[in-house]
XYZ file of C-alpha atoms in Angstrom:
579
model
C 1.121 -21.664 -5.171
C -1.967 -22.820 -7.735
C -4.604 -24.654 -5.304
C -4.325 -28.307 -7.171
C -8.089 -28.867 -5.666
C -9.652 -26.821 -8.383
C -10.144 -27.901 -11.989
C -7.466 -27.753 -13.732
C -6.543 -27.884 -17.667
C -5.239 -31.888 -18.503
C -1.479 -30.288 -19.213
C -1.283 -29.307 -15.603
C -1.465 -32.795 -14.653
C 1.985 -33.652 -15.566
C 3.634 -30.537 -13.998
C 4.628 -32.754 -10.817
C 6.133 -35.549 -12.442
C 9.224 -36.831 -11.839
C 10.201 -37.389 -14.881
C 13.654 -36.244 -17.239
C 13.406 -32.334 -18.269
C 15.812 -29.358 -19.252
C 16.074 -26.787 -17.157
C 13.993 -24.583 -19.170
C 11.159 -27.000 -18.816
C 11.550 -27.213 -15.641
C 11.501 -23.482 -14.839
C 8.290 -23.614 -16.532
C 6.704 -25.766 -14.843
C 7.969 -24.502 -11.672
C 5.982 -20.867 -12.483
C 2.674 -22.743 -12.967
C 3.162 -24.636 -10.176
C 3.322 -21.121 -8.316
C 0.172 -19.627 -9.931
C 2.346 -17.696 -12.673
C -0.904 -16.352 -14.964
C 0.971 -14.197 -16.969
C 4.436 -13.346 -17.902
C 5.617 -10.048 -19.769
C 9.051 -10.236 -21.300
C 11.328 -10.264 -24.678
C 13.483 -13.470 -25.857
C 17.269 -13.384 -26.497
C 19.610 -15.588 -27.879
C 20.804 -16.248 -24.179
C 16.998 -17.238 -23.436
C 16.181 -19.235 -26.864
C 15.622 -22.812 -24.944
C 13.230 -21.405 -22.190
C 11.388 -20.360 -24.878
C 11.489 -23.172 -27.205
C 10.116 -24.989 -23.955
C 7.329 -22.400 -23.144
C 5.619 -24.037 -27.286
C 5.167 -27.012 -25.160
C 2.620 -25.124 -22.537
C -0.127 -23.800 -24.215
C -1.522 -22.772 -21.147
C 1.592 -20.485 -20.241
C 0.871 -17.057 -21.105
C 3.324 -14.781 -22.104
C 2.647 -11.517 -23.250
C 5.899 -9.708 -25.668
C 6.940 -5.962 -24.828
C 8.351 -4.259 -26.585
C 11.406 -2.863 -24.678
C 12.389 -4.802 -21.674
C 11.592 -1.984 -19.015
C 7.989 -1.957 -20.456
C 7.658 -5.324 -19.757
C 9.279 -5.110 -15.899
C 6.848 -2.074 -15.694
C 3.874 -4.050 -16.605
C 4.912 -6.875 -14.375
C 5.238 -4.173 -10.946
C 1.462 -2.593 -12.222
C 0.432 -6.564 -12.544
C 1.828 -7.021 -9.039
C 0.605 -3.620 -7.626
C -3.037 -4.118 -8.808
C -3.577 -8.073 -7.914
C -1.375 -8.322 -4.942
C 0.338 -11.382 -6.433
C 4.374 -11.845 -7.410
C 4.792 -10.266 -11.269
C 6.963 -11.847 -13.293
C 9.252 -10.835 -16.148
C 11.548 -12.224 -18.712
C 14.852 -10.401 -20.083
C 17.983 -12.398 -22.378
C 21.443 -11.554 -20.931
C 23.474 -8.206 -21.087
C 21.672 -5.593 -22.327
C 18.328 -7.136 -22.284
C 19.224 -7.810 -18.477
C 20.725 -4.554 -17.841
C 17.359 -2.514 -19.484
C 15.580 -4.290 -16.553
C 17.606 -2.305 -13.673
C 15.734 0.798 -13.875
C 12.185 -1.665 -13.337
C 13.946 -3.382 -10.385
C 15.040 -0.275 -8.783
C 11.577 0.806 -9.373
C 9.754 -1.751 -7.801
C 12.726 -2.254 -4.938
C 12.045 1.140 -3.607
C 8.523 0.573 -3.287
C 8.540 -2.850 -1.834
C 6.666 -4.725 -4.998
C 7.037 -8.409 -5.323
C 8.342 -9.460 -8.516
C 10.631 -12.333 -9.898
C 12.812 -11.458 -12.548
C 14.493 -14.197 -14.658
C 16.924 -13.285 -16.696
C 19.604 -15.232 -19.117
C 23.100 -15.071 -19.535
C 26.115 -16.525 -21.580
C 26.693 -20.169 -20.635
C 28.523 -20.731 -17.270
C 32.491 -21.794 -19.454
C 32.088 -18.255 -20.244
C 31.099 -16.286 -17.717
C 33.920 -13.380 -16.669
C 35.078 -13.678 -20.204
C 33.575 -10.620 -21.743
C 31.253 -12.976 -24.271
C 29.023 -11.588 -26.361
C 26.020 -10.212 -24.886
C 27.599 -10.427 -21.038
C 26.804 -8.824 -17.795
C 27.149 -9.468 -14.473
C 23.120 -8.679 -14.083
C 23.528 -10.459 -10.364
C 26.463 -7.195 -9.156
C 24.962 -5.469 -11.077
C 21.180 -5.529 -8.949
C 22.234 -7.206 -6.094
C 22.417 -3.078 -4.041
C 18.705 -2.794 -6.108
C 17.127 -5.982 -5.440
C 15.409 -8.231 -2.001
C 18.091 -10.662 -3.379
C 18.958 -12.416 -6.014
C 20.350 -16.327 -7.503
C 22.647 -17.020 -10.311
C 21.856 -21.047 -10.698
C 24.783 -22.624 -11.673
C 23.108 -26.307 -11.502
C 20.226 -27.251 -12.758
C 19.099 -29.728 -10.362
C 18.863 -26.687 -7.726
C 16.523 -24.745 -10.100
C 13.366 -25.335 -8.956
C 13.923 -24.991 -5.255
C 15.823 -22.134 -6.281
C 12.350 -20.254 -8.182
C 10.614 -21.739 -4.784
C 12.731 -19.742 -2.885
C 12.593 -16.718 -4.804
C 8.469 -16.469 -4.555
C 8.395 -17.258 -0.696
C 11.075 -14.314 -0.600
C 9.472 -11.803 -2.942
C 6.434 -12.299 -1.543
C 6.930 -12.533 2.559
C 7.884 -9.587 5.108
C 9.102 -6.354 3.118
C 8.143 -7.428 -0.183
C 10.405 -6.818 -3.251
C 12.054 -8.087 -6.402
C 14.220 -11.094 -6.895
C 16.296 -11.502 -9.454
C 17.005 -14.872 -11.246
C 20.056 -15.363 -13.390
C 19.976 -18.645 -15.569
C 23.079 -19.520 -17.755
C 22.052 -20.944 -21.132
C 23.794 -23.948 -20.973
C 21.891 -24.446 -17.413
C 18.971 -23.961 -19.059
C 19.465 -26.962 -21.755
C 21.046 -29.433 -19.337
C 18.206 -32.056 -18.373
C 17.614 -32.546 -14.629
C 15.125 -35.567 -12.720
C 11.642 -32.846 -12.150
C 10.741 -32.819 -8.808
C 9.222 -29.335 -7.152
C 9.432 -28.938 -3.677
C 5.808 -28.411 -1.563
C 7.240 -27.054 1.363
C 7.846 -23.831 3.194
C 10.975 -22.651 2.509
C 13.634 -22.667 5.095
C 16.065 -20.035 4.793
C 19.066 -18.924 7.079
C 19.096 -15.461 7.918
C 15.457 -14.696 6.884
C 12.701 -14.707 9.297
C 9.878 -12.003 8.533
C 8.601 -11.368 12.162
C 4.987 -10.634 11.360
C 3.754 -10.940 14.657
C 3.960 -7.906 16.967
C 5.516 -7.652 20.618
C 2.384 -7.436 23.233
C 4.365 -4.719 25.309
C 4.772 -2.452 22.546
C 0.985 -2.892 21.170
C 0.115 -1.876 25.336
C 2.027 1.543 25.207
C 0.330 2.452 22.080
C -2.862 2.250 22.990
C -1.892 4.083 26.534
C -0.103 7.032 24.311
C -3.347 7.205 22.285
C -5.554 7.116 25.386
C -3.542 10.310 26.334
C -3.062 12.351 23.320
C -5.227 15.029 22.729
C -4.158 15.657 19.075
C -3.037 12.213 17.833
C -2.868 11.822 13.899
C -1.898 8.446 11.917
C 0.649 8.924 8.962
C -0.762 5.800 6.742
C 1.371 4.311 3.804
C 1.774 1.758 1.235
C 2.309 -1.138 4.204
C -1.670 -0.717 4.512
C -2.456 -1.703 1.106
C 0.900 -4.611 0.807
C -1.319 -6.472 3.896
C -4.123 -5.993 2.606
C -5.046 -4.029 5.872
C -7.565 -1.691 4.777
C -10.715 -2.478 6.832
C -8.493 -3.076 9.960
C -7.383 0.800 9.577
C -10.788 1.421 9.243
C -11.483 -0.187 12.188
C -8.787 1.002 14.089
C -9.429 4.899 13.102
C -13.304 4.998 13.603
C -12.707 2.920 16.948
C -10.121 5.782 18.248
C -11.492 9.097 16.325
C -8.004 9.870 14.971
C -7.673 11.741 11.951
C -5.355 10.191 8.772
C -3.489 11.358 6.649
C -2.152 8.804 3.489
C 0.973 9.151 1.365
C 1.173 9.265 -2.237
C 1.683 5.292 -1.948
C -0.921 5.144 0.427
C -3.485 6.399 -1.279
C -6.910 4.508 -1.753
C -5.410 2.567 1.440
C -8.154 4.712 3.337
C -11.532 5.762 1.946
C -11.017 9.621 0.537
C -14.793 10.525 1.217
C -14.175 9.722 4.988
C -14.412 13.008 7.419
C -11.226 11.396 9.508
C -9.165 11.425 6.078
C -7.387 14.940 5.524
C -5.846 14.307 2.096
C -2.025 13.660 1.085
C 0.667 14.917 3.093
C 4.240 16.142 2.600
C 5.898 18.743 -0.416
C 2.062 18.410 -2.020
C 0.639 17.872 0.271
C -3.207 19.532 2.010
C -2.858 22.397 4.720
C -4.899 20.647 6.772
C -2.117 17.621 6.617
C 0.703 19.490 6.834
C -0.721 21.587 9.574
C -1.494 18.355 11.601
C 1.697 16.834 11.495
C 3.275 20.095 12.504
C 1.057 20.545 16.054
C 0.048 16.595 16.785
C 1.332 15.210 20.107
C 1.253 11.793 18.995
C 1.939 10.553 15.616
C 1.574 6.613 14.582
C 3.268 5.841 11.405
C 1.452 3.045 10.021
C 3.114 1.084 7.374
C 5.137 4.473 5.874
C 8.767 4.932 5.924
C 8.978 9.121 6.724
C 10.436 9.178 3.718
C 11.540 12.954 2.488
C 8.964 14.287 0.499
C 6.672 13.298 3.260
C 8.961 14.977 6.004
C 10.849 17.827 4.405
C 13.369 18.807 6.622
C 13.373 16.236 9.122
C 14.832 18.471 12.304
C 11.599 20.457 12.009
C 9.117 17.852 11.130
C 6.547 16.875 14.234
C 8.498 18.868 16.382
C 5.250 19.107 18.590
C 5.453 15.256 18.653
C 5.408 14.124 22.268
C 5.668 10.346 21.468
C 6.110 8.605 17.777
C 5.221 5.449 17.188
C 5.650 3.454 14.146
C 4.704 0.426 12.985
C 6.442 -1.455 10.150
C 6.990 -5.057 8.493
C 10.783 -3.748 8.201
C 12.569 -3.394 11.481
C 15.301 -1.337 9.259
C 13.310 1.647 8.496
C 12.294 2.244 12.072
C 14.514 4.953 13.989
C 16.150 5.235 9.950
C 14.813 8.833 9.433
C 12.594 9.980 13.184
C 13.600 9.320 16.364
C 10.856 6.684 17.250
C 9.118 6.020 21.171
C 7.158 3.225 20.240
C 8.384 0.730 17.780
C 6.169 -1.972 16.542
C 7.582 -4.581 13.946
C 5.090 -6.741 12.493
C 2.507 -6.774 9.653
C 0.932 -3.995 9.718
C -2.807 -6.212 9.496
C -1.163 -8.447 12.358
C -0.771 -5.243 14.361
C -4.223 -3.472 13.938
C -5.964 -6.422 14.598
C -4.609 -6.922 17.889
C -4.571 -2.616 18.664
C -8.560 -3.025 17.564
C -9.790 -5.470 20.230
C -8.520 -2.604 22.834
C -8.659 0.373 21.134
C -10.423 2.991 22.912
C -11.395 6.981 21.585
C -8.758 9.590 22.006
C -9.279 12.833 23.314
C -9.730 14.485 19.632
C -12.904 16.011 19.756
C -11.324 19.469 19.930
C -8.067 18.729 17.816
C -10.934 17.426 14.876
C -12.261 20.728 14.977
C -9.564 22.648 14.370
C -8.571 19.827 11.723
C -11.933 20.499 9.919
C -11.201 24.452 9.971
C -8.164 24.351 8.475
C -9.992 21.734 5.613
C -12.555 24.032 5.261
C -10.586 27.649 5.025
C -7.433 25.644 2.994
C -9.133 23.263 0.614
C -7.185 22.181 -2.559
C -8.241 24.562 -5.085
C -7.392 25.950 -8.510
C -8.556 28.613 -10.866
C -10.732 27.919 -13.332
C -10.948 28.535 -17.164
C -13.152 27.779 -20.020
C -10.628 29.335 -22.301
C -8.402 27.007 -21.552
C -8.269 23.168 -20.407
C -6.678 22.672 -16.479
C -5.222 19.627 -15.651
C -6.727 19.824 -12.483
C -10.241 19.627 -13.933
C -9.543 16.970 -16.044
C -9.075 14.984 -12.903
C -11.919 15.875 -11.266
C -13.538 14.781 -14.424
C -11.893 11.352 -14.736
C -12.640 10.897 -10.979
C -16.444 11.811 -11.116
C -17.757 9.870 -14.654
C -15.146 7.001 -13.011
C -17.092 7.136 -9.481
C -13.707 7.314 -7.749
C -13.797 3.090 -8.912
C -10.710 3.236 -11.509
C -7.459 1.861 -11.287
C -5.013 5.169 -11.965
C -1.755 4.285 -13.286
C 0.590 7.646 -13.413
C 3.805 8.692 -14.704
C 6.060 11.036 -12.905
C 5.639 14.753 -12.590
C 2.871 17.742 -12.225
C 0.409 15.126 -13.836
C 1.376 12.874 -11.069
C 0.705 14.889 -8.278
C -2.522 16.724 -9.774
C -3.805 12.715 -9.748
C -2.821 12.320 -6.349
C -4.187 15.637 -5.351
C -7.950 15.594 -7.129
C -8.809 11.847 -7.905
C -10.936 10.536 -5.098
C -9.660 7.105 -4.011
C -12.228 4.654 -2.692
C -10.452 1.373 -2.954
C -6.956 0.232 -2.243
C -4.549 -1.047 -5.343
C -6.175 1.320 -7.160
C -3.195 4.123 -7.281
C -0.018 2.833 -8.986
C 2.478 4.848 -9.574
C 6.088 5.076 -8.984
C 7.046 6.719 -5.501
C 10.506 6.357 -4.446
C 12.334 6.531 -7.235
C 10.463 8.421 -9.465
C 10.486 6.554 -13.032
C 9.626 8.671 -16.137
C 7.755 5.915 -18.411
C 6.204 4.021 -15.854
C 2.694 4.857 -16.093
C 1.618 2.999 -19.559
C 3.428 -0.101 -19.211
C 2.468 0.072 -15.505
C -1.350 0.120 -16.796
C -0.864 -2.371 -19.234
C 0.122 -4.814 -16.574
C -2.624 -3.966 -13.947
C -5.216 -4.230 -16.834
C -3.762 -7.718 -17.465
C -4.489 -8.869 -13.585
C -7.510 -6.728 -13.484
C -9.610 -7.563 -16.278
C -12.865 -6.286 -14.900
C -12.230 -2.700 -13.882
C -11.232 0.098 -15.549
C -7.828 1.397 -15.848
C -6.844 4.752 -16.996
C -3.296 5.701 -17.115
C -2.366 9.112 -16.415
C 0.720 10.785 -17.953
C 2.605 13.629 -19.178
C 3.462 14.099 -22.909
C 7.058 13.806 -21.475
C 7.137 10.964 -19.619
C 4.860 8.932 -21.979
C 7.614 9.277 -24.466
C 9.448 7.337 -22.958
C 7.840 4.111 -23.295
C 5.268 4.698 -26.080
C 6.516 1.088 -28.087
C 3.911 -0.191 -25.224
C 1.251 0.886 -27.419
C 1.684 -1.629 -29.377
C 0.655 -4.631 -27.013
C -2.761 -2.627 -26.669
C -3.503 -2.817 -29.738
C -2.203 -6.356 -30.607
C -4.225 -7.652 -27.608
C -6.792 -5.185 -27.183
C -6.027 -3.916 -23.843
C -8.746 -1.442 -22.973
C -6.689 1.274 -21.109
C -7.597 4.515 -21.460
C -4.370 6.497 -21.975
C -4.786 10.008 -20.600
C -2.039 12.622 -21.666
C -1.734 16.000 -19.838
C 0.066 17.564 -22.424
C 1.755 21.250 -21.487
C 4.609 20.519 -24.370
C 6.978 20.787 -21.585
C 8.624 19.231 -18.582
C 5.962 20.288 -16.190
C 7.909 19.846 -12.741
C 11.339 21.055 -14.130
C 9.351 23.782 -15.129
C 8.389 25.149 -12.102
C 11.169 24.196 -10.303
C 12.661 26.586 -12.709
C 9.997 29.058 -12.174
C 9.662 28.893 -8.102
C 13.217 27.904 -6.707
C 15.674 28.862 -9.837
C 14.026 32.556 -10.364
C 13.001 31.869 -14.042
C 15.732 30.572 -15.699
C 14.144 28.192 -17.658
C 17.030 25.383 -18.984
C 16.040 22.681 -21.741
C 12.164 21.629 -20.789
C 10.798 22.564 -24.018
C 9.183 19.591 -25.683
C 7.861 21.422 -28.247
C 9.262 18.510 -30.613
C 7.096 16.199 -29.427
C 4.978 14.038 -31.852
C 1.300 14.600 -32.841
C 0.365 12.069 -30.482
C -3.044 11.055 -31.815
C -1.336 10.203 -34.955
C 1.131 7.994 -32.783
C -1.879 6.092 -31.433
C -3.761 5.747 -34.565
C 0.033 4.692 -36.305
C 0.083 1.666 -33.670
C -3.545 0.875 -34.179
C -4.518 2.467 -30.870
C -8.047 5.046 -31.279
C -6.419 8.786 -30.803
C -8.754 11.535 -29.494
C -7.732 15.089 -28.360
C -9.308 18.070 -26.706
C -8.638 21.351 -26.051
C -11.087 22.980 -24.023
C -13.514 21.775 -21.366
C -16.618 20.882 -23.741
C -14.277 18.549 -26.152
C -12.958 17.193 -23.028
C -15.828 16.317 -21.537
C -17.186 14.544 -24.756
C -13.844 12.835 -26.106
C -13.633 11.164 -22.302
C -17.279 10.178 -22.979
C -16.450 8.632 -26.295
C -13.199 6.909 -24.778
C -15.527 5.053 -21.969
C -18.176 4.228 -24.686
C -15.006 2.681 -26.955
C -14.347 -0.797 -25.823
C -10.774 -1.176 -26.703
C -7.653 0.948 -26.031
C -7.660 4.804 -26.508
C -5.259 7.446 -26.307
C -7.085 10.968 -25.167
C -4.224 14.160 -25.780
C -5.737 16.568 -23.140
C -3.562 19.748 -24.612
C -3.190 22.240 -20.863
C -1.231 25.467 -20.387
C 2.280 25.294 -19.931
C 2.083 27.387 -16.534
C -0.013 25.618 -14.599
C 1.683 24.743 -11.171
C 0.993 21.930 -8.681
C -0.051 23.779 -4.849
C 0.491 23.297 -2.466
C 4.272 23.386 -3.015
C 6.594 23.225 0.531
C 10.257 23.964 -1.374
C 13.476 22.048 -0.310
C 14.827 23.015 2.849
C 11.867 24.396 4.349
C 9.159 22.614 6.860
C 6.331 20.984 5.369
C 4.179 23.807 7.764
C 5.778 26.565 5.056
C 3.937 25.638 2.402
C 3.436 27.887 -1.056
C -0.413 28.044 -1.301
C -0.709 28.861 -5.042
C -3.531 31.300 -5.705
C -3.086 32.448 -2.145
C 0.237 33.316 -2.220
């Protein structure tokens, strides 16, 4: 919630009072009260009187999308780069229902958001109105949980309730449903200060002593531990405790796509990303550990592979989670720990003692230095791969890296050196083509004072390109990368590698001249084809203070390697130009 100690603007004053408001006033007030800096959404007829009452609040910003899942997308990269709960606004049917993909999104990888949508007034809910959908069914298997207020006197508890959720124990999106009529009736203000009490939820955050003991016994004994880190390091803000904890017991890590920037890259103890594209050296580690500690990771299955031959050298597993469901879900786990994953590794680091690793580090390092992540070069033609380097060199590793979904995705994962966590944010369980601009957008927005550079694929970018527009409008300063191989890159070689060529509709050779696009929405369009134009049109997008769009035009048979296939162990990996 805002701390009322500080300064704050004169119309802030009269947020608390109990005086006679509508319910849209009174859900604005109630999002200032909770520190609400900006929200990204589109109006509807179903949402006309909460914004008739945002006029009133000058101090309320709200920033207009252009589609509704860009502005849910820029709400999860607002949430993923700050840490705080994002916040989006959608009208009822299908402005509600272009939401679910956002939800699903940010569901899957635990990001705190409250979405408020409107609907038809209450008289005609179940009627089939105009511009109806049951948006609470319809997220409620997608969603932490969700409200559809029904009286306006319960509203602001009700957006109380919804922060405290989003934000607490597995975080997540809640959903919001507000009937219009709910939204005019007028209701006595008064916002409630307290912790919410709610039956049925109880985030344990604080770990069980007996289980923190046998951990640090099974580490004491391993002589080729390794820690599986994920996105729970980064959601508690646990970095420097996993530092701790790792140069305190000499274990080697290994950080998932989610994870990444959660541990310094330039560490010797790191050993890159593991799983389908994952390093050798990472693969090969989880294959012949004896003890493996998932830290804040869920084993999910491009991490694992085929789980009945993944650690199978595994003596013990621990695993430590915020989420008592996704322990035991997918390994068979020794040593469960549920708790925050900071909680946890502050109590492991006032015991923690070296493991036997000397030996098991050495062989970690051989394999790193025999099997590094490698690609062959060309100055006749532009690799994506060296584009990344180049981002992650003139950027110092300092950026914030927003990606879509695909080869480009991975080939960010795979040669942009982390230092700092929040800094990757992409989508990682489900996947969402289009998320990487509005994503940026929305992490530029929280972030005003580093760099962000989104990262895409001239497929998935298509997909939410209207986003250009609020760059321009509002001079947003992300650097828009495209990685443009004029097809489906990862259907491509899925073709090529597991389908024996046949190649089946991944041409995008349709695709617009995409500097023009920029330039058409006011946005500063640059392109390059080779490694010298690359090298100065990044330059010139750096030196250019407002948003720029940079068409990086790459082969259309460049693969991502490692590659493990479906089916296979993550051990049995397809090394690329070692094959």
């Amino acid at each position: 919630m805002i701390d009322e100690q500080q300064a704050q603007p004169e119309w802030l004053g009269k947020l608390r009072k109990n005086d006679r408001v509508t319910g849209s006033e009174a859900l604005v007030r109630s999002l200032l009260l909770e520190g609400v800096e900006t929200v990204f959404g589109i109006p509807g007829g179903s949402t006309l009187n909460i914004y008739d009452a945002i006029h009133d609040f000058p101090g309320f910003n709200h920033i207009l999308a252009r589609h509704e899942q860009g502005a849910i997308h820029a709400a999860d990269g607002y949430a993923r780069a700050t840490g705080k709960v994002g916040v989006c606004f959608a009208t009822s049917g299908p402005g509600a229902t272009n939401l679910v993909t956002g939800i699903a999104t940010a569901n899957m990888d635990s990001v705190p958001l409250v979405v408020i949508t409107g609907n038809v007034s209450t008289a005609l809910i179940g009627t089939d109105a105009f511009q109806e959908a049951d948006i609470t069914g319809i997220t409620m298997p997608i969603s932490k949980h969700n409200y559809l207020v029904r009286d306006v006197n319960e509203l602001p508890k009700i957006i109380h309730e919804a922060f405290y959720i989003a934000s607490t124990g597995r975080k997540g999106p809640v959903v919001i449903d507000i009937p219009k009529d709910v939204s005019s009736q007028t209701m006595t203000y008064d916002y409630p200060t307290d912790r919410p009490q709610l039956r049925g939820y109880r985030p344990n955050n604080h770990p069980n002593g007996t289980q923190i003991e046998k951990l640090l016994a099974a580490i004491e004994a391993a002589e080729r531990p390794v820690i599986l880190a994920g996105a729970g390091i980064i959601y508690s803000d646990a970095s420097k405790e996993l530092l701790a904890f790792i140069e305190k017991t000499r274990i080697p890590v290994t950080t998932t796509l989610l994870g990444l920037g959660g541990f310094p890259s330039a560490h010797a103890l790191w050993m890159g990303m593991p799983g389908m594209h994952g390093t050798y050296a990472a693969n090969k580690a989880l294959q012949n550990c004896d003890l493996l500690i998932g830290i804040g990771a869920r084993f999910d299955d491009r991490v694992t592979m085929k789980t009945s031959g993944f650690a199978p050298k595994a003596r013990t597993i621990a695993h430590i989670d915020i989420d008592p469901a996704e322990i035991g879900k997918i390994v068979q786990t020794a040593i469960p720990i549920v708790g925050d994953v900071k909680a946890v590794l502050q109590q492991l680091n006032v015991h923690a003692k070296p493991a036997k690793s000397e030996a098991w580090l050495a062989e970690i390092q051989a394999n790193q230095l025999a099997h590094p992540l490698r690609y062959t070069d060309s100055e006749a033609e532009l690799k994506p791969q060296f584009v990344v380097e180049m981002i992650s060199e003139t950027t110092h590793g300092d950026a914030i890296v927003t990606t879509d979904v695909g080869q480009h995705q991975m080939w960010a994962a795979q040669f942009y050196r982390f230092k700092h966590p929040r800094s990757l944010i992409t989508s990682g369980g489900l996947g969402t083509m289009g998320f990487g601009l509005p994503s940026a957008i929305g992490a530029q927005v929280g972030s005003p004072d580093r760099l962000v550079v989104s990262v895409n694929g001239d497929g998935g970018i298509q997909m939410n390109a209207q986003e250009l527009a609020i760059c321009a409008i509002h001079n947003i300063p992300v650097k828009i990368v495209i990685l443009n191989n004029q097809v489906l890159g990862m259907i491509r070689q899925w073709q090529e590698l597991i389908y024996d060529n046949r190649f089946s509709h991944m041409d995008l050779s349709g695709s617009p001249d995409f500097v023009k696009l920029a330039e058409a929405y006011g946005v500063r369009g640059l392109r390059a084809t080779n490694k010298e134009e690359a090298r100065s049109v990044w330059q010139e997008a750096l030196d250019t203070p407002g948003p720029v769009l940079i068409d990086f035009v790459i082969s259309q048979d460049e693969n991502v390697y490692p590659m493990v296939t479906p089916g296979s162990t993550i051990d049995d990996m397809i090394m690329g130009d070692e094959r």
